[in-house]
């Protein structure tokens, strides 16, 4: 397990393009008492749970919750590094990267 995985959060694990469903897994082990609190939102999936594996990306086996339950699970477990926070950070980095590329491209001069 790397340093980032020791921080408890939900990470995108599987995308089922057949149903447009995203599935998330926890990045760290949690105590049994915590598992019992979030169990209603998780299901153990196997490849047989998916209609067409050719249209499924990611892991197809393990305990996962669907995207509509992510916020509930984060709240129950007191997760600080929420999916929303991760998305906002990613968007910010992407914006900065795009701005840097735009600035570099505008400063280029082509001599013919």
C-alpha positions as protocol buffer text, in pm:
chain_id: "A"
residue {
  index: 1
  type: UNK
  ca { x: 0 y: 0 z: 0 }
}
residue {
  index: 2
  type: UNK
  ca { x: 142 y: 339 z: -91 }
}
residue {
  index: 3
  type: UNK
  ca { x: 119 y: 656 z: 116 }
}
residue {
  index: 4
  type: UNK
  ca { x: -192 y: 786 z: -64 }
}
residue {
  index: 5
  type: UNK
  ca { x: -380 y: 461 z: -5 }
}
residue {
  index: 6
  type: UNK
  ca { x: -336 y: 490 z: 372 }
}
residue {
  index: 7
  type: UNK
  ca { x: -570 y: 791 z: 366 }
}
residue {
  index: 8
  type: UNK
  ca { x: -926 y: 664 z: 392 }
}
residue {
  index: 9
  type: UNK
  ca { x: -1131 y: 770 z: 93 }
}
residue {
  index: 10
  type: UNK
  ca { x: -1341 y: 623 z: -182 }
}
residue {
  index: 11
  type: UNK
  ca { x: -1171 y: 578 z: -516 }
}
residue {
  index: 12
  type: UNK
  ca { x: -1329 y: 508 z: -851 }
}
residue {
  index: 13
  type: UNK
  ca { x: -1283 y: 139 z: -916 }
}
residue {
  index: 14
  type: UNK
  ca { x: -1518 y: 41 z: -1198 }
}
residue {
  index: 15
  type: UNK
  ca { x: -1719 y: 207 z: -1473 }
}
residue {
  index: 16
  type: UNK
  ca { x: -2000 y: 11 z: -1636 }
}
residue {
  index: 17
  type: UNK
  ca { x: -2064 y: 179 z: -1971 }
}
residue {
  index: 18
  type: UNK
  ca { x: -2369 y: -44 z: -2026 }
}
residue {
  index: 19
  type: UNK
  ca { x: -2554 y: 129 z: -1742 }
}
residue {
  index: 20
  type: UNK
  ca { x: -2342 y: 446 z: -1699 }
}
residue {
  index: 21
  type: UNK
  ca { x: -2278 y: 337 z: -1340 }
}
residue {
  index: 22
  type: UNK
  ca { x: -1962 y: 417 z: -1144 }
}
residue {
  index: 23
  type: UNK
  ca { x: -1850 y: 195 z: -858 }
}
residue {
  index: 24
  type: UNK
  ca { x: -1621 y: 297 z: -572 }
}
residue {
  index: 25
  type: UNK
  ca { x: -1401 y: 109 z: -324 }
}
residue {
  index: 26
  type: UNK
  ca { x: -1241 y: 213 z: 4 }
}
residue {
  index: 27
  type: UNK
  ca { x: -865 y: 274 z: -10 }
}
residue {
  index: 28
  type: UNK
  ca { x: -795 y: 134 z: 338 }
}
residue {
  index: 29
  type: UNK
  ca { x: -921 y: -131 z: 576 }
}
residue {
  index: 30
  type: UNK
  ca { x: -1171 y: -19 z: 840 }
}
residue {
  index: 31
  type: UNK
  ca { x: -1281 y: -178 z: 1170 }
}
residue {
  index: 32
  type: UNK
  ca { x: -1575 y: -420 z: 1169 }
}
residue {
  index: 33
  type: UNK
  ca { x: -1795 y: -171 z: 1358 }
}
residue {
  index: 34
  type: UNK
  ca { x: -1745 y: 83 z: 1078 }
}
residue {
  index: 35
  type: UNK
  ca { x: -1812 y: -183 z: 813 }
}
residue {
  index: 36
  type: UNK
  ca { x: -2146 y: -262 z: 974 }
}
residue {
  index: 37
  type: UNK
  ca { x: -2249 y: 105 z: 943 }
}
residue {
  index: 38
  type: UNK
  ca { x: -2180 y: 122 z: 569 }
}
residue {
  index: 39
  type: UNK
  ca { x: -2279 y: -234 z: 473 }
}
residue {
  index: 40
  type: UNK
  ca { x: -2624 y: -129 z: 340 }
}
residue {
  index: 41
  type: UNK
  ca { x: -2447 y: 76 z: 70 }
}
residue {
  index: 42
  type: UNK
  ca { x: -2195 y: -187 z: -39 }
}
residue {
  index: 43
  type: UNK
  ca { x: -2230 y: -503 z: -242 }
}
residue {
  index: 44
  type: UNK
  ca { x: -1974 y: -769 z: -329 }
}
residue {
  index: 45
  type: UNK
  ca { x: -1944 y: -771 z: -708 }
}
residue {
  index: 46
  type: UNK
  ca { x: -1805 y: -1038 z: -938 }
}
residue {
  index: 47
  type: UNK
  ca { x: -1774 y: -1036 z: -1319 }
}
residue {
  index: 48
  type: UNK
  ca { x: -2110 y: -1216 z: -1335 }
}
residue {
  index: 49
  type: UNK
  ca { x: -2282 y: -901 z: -1202 }
}
residue {
  index: 50
  type: UNK
  ca { x: -2203 y: -713 z: -1523 }
}
residue {
  index: 51
  type: UNK
  ca { x: -2392 y: -768 z: -1850 }
}
residue {
  index: 52
  type: UNK
  ca { x: -2115 y: -709 z: -2104 }
}
residue {
  index: 53
  type: UNK
  ca { x: -1760 y: -709 z: -1967 }
}
residue {
  index: 54
  type: UNK
  ca { x: -1636 y: -558 z: -2294 }
}
residue {
  index: 55
  type: UNK
  ca { x: -1804 y: -235 z: -2183 }
}
residue {
  index: 56
  type: UNK
  ca { x: -1678 y: -241 z: -1824 }
}
residue {
  index: 57
  type: UNK
  ca { x: -1355 y: -67 z: -1722 }
}
residue {
  index: 58
  type: UNK
  ca { x: -1168 y: -136 z: -1401 }
}
residue {
  index: 59
  type: UNK
  ca { x: -1197 y: -401 z: -1133 }
}
residue {
  index: 60
  type: UNK
  ca { x: -1500 y: -627 z: -1154 }
}
residue {
  index: 61
  type: UNK
  ca { x: -1453 y: -805 z: -823 }
}
residue {
  index: 62
  type: UNK
  ca { x: -1476 y: -679 z: -467 }
}
residue {
  index: 63
  type: UNK
  ca { x: -1683 y: -473 z: -224 }
}
residue {
  index: 64
  type: UNK
  ca { x: -1808 y: -158 z: -400 }
}
residue {
  index: 65
  type: UNK
  ca { x: -2072 y: 109 z: -363 }
}
residue {
  index: 66
  type: UNK
  ca { x: -2243 y: 296 z: -643 }
}
residue {
  index: 67
  type: UNK
  ca { x: -2184 y: 665 z: -708 }
}
residue {
  index: 68
  type: UNK
  ca { x: -2524 y: 763 z: -565 }
}
residue {
  index: 69
  type: UNK
  ca { x: -2415 y: 628 z: -224 }
}
residue {
  index: 70
  type: UNK
  ca { x: -2066 y: 780 z: -207 }
}
residue {
  index: 71
  type: UNK
  ca { x: -2164 y: 1093 z: -13 }
}
residue {
  index: 72
  type: UNK
  ca { x: -2361 y: 888 z: 243 }
}
residue {
  index: 73
  type: UNK
  ca { x: -2064 y: 656 z: 302 }
}
residue {
  index: 74
  type: UNK
  ca { x: -1821 y: 950 z: 328 }
}
residue {
  index: 75
  type: UNK
  ca { x: -2043 y: 1115 z: 587 }
}
residue {
  index: 76
  type: UNK
  ca { x: -2085 y: 797 z: 795 }
}
residue {
  index: 77
  type: UNK
  ca { x: -1709 y: 732 z: 797 }
}
residue {
  index: 78
  type: UNK
  ca { x: -1611 y: 1097 z: 844 }
}
residue {
  index: 79
  type: UNK
  ca { x: -1399 y: 1092 z: 529 }
}
residue {
  index: 80
  type: UNK
  ca { x: -1221 y: 1425 z: 484 }
}
residue {
  index: 81
  type: UNK
  ca { x: -1076 y: 1361 z: 137 }
}
residue {
  index: 82
  type: UNK
  ca { x: -1421 y: 1342 z: -24 }
}
residue {
  index: 83
  type: UNK
  ca { x: -1485 y: 1257 z: -386 }
}
residue {
  index: 84
  type: UNK
  ca { x: -1612 y: 1612 z: -441 }
}
residue {
  index: 85
  type: UNK
  ca { x: -1293 y: 1758 z: -292 }
}
residue {
  index: 86
  type: UNK
  ca { x: -1084 y: 1528 z: -514 }
}
residue {
  index: 87
  type: UNK
  ca { x: -1281 y: 1637 z: -823 }
}
residue {
  index: 88
  type: UNK
  ca { x: -1237 y: 2005 z: -736 }
}
residue {
  index: 89
  type: UNK
  ca { x: -862 y: 1957 z: -690 }
}
residue {
  index: 90
  type: UNK
  ca { x: -836 y: 1776 z: -1023 }
}
residue {
  index: 91
  type: UNK
  ca { x: -1035 y: 2048 z: -1201 }
}
residue {
  index: 92
  type: UNK
  ca { x: -808 y: 2315 z: -1052 }
}
residue {
  index: 93
  type: UNK
  ca { x: -494 y: 2133 z: -1168 }
}
residue {
  index: 94
  type: UNK
  ca { x: -641 y: 2083 z: -1515 }
}
residue {
  index: 95
  type: UNK
  ca { x: -733 y: 2453 z: -1539 }
}
residue {
  index: 96
  type: UNK
  ca { x: -381 y: 2560 z: -1439 }
}
residue {
  index: 97
  type: UNK
  ca { x: -227 y: 2317 z: -1687 }
}
residue {
  index: 98
  type: UNK
  ca { x: -452 y: 2444 z: -1968 }
}
residue {
  index: 99
  type: UNK
  ca { x: -368 y: 2805 z: -1881 }
}
residue {
  index: 100
  type: UNK
  ca { x: 5 y: 2726 z: -1891 }
}
residue {
  index: 101
  type: UNK
  ca { x: -27 y: 2556 z: -2231 }
}
residue {
  index: 102
  type: UNK
  ca { x: -228 y: 2852 z: -2362 }
}
residue {
  index: 103
  type: UNK
  ca { x: 38 y: 3099 z: -2240 }
}
residue {
  index: 104
  type: UNK
  ca { x: 320 y: 2895 z: -2393 }
}
residue {
  index: 105
  type: UNK
  ca { x: 139 y: 2861 z: -2725 }
}
residue {
  index: 106
  type: UNK
  ca { x: 64 y: 3235 z: -2740 }
}
residue {
  index: 107
  type: UNK
  ca { x: 429 y: 3319 z: -2678 }
}
residue {
  index: 108
  type: UNK
  ca { x: 554 y: 3104 z: -2964 }
}
residue {
  index: 109
  type: UNK
  ca { x: 647 y: 3287 z: -3280 }
}
residue {
  index: 110
  type: UNK
  ca { x: 692 y: 3109 z: -3607 }
}
residue {
  index: 111
  type: UNK
  ca { x: 934 y: 3259 z: -3857 }
}
residue {
  index: 112
  type: UNK
  ca { x: 876 y: 3152 z: -4214 }
}
